[in-house]
């Protein structure tokens, strides 16, 4: 398992958040802004919603355990659990993916996120022409922006930030790998 996690860290690279993203307007004053990318196989769809769905569908067992542990800890602090986030979706099911609201869908990008009293966050999943460091024509990019509203939000972010990069990179690797396995 450790080897797979190291592979995820190596396969999905940290990239500068692009100003062309639909969430770029949220970068100003954010408590966290980061972006990671992975090369896409040529037969992967260009549809960012389908790719985001692959990122969050069927998470690995360790991530399920991590989310359950997170839920047990945060429910006592007044932070919404995964189940509460899904149940409290601001939008109908068609505008909801995993625990995230879908705020915007475009040809090359989907914007997901949630707002709460302790923090607001947005995740952009986009498809763009690949950087020269990838041996493929396109890349999948996940950009995250978080704005904390209070001390609880900042404490929560400092704790989850340790896992955030690993979760995002693993999700990108799993999405790209889903299309490599077809052949």
PDB file of N, CA, C and O in Angstrom, residues 17 23-33 145-148:
ATOM      1  N   UNK A  17      -1.771  26.914  -9.763  1.00  0.00           N
ATOM      2  CA  UNK A  17      -3.194  27.121 -10.079  1.00  0.00           C
ATOM      3  C   UNK A  17      -3.318  28.108 -11.242  1.00  0.00           C
ATOM      4  O   UNK A  17      -2.648  29.133 -11.259  1.00  0.00           O
ATOM      5  N   UNK A  23     -12.577  29.110 -10.821  1.00  0.00           N
ATOM      6  CA  UNK A  23     -12.485  29.408  -9.384  1.00  0.00           C
ATOM      7  C   UNK A  23     -11.355  30.387  -9.080  1.00  0.00           C
ATOM      8  O   UNK A  23     -11.097  30.689  -7.920  1.00  0.00           O
ATOM      9  N   UNK A  24     -10.703  30.910 -10.106  1.00  0.00           N
ATOM     10  CA  UNK A  24      -9.598  31.862  -9.894  1.00  0.00           C
ATOM     11  C   UNK A  24     -10.045  33.074  -9.090  1.00  0.00           C
ATOM     12  O   UNK A  24      -9.264  33.632  -8.317  1.00  0.00           O
ATOM     13  N   UNK A  25     -11.316  33.454  -9.233  1.00  0.00           N
ATOM     14  CA  UNK A  25     -11.816  34.614  -8.484  1.00  0.00           C
ATOM     15  C   UNK A  25     -11.811  34.365  -6.975  1.00  0.00           C
ATOM     16  O   UNK A  25     -11.880  35.296  -6.187  1.00  0.00           O
ATOM     17  N   UNK A  26     -11.705  33.097  -6.558  1.00  0.00           N
ATOM     18  CA  UNK A  26     -11.674  32.756  -5.135  1.00  0.00           C
ATOM     19  C   UNK A  26     -10.251  32.705  -4.566  1.00  0.00           C
ATOM     20  O   UNK A  26     -10.074  32.538  -3.365  1.00  0.00           O
ATOM     21  N   UNK A  27      -9.224  32.809  -5.419  1.00  0.00           N
ATOM     22  CA  UNK A  27      -7.842  32.713  -4.947  1.00  0.00           C
ATOM     23  C   UNK A  27      -7.493  33.822  -3.950  1.00  0.00           C
ATOM     24  O   UNK A  27      -6.800  33.573  -2.969  1.00  0.00           O
ATOM     25  N   UNK A  28      -7.966  35.022  -4.210  1.00  0.00           N
ATOM     26  CA  UNK A  28      -7.631  36.185  -3.386  1.00  0.00           C
ATOM     27  C   UNK A  28      -8.037  35.935  -1.929  1.00  0.00           C
ATOM     28  O   UNK A  28      -9.193  35.647  -1.632  1.00  0.00           O
ATOM     29  N   UNK A  29      -7.085  36.040  -1.010  1.00  0.00           N
ATOM     30  CA  UNK A  29      -7.355  35.917   0.416  1.00  0.00           C
ATOM     31  C   UNK A  29      -7.649  34.501   0.891  1.00  0.00           C
ATOM     32  O   UNK A  29      -8.069  34.311   2.031  1.00  0.00           O
ATOM     33  N   UNK A  30      -7.412  33.507   0.053  1.00  0.00           N
ATOM     34  CA  UNK A  30      -7.706  32.120   0.432  1.00  0.00           C
ATOM     35  C   UNK A  30      -6.712  31.601   1.460  1.00  0.00           C
ATOM     36  O   UNK A  30      -5.553  32.018   1.500  1.00  0.00           O
ATOM     37  N   UNK A  31      -7.177  30.679   2.291  1.00  0.00           N
ATOM     38  CA  UNK A  31      -6.319  30.027   3.273  1.00  0.00           C
ATOM     39  C   UNK A  31      -5.566  28.847   2.659  1.00  0.00           C
ATOM     40  O   UNK A  31      -4.561  28.395   3.197  1.00  0.00           O
ATOM     41  N   UNK A  32      -6.074  28.341   1.536  1.00  0.00           N
ATOM     42  CA  UNK A  32      -5.407  27.265   0.798  1.00  0.00           C
ATOM     43  C   UNK A  32      -5.764  27.410  -0.672  1.00  0.00           C
ATOM     44  O   UNK A  32      -6.944  27.581  -1.011  1.00  0.00           O
ATOM     45  N   UNK A  33      -4.755  27.375  -1.516  1.00  0.00           N
ATOM     46  CA  UNK A  33      -4.930  27.289  -2.963  1.00  0.00           C
ATOM     47  C   UNK A  33      -3.856  26.332  -3.444  1.00  0.00           C
ATOM     48  O   UNK A  33      -2.661  26.564  -3.213  1.00  0.00           O
ATOM     49  N   UNK A 145      -9.521  25.454  -3.516  1.00  0.00           N
ATOM     50  CA  UNK A 145      -9.456  26.760  -2.845  1.00  0.00           C
ATOM     51  C   UNK A 145     -10.301  26.665  -1.576  1.00  0.00           C
ATOM     52  O   UNK A 145     -11.447  26.207  -1.629  1.00  0.00           O
ATOM     53  N   UNK A 146      -9.723  27.095  -0.452  1.00  0.00           N
ATOM     54  CA  UNK A 146     -10.436  27.072   0.826  1.00  0.00           C
ATOM     55  C   UNK A 146     -10.350  28.446   1.481  1.00  0.00           C
ATOM     56  O   UNK A 146      -9.271  29.037   1.557  1.00  0.00           O
ATOM     57  N   UNK A 147     -11.513  28.908   1.956  1.00  0.00           N
ATOM     58  CA  UNK A 147     -11.584  30.146   2.741  1.00  0.00           C
ATOM     59  C   UNK A 147     -12.142  29.782   4.120  1.00  0.00           C
ATOM     60  O   UNK A 147     -13.260  29.287   4.219  1.00  0.00           O
ATOM     61  N   UNK A 148     -11.356  30.021   5.150  1.00  0.00           N
ATOM     62  CA  UNK A 148     -11.803  29.747   6.519  1.00  0.00           C
ATOM     63  C   UNK A 148     -12.510  30.976   7.075  1.00  0.00           C
ATOM     64  O   UNK A 148     -12.114  32.110   6.797  1.00  0.00           O
TER      65      UNK A 148
END
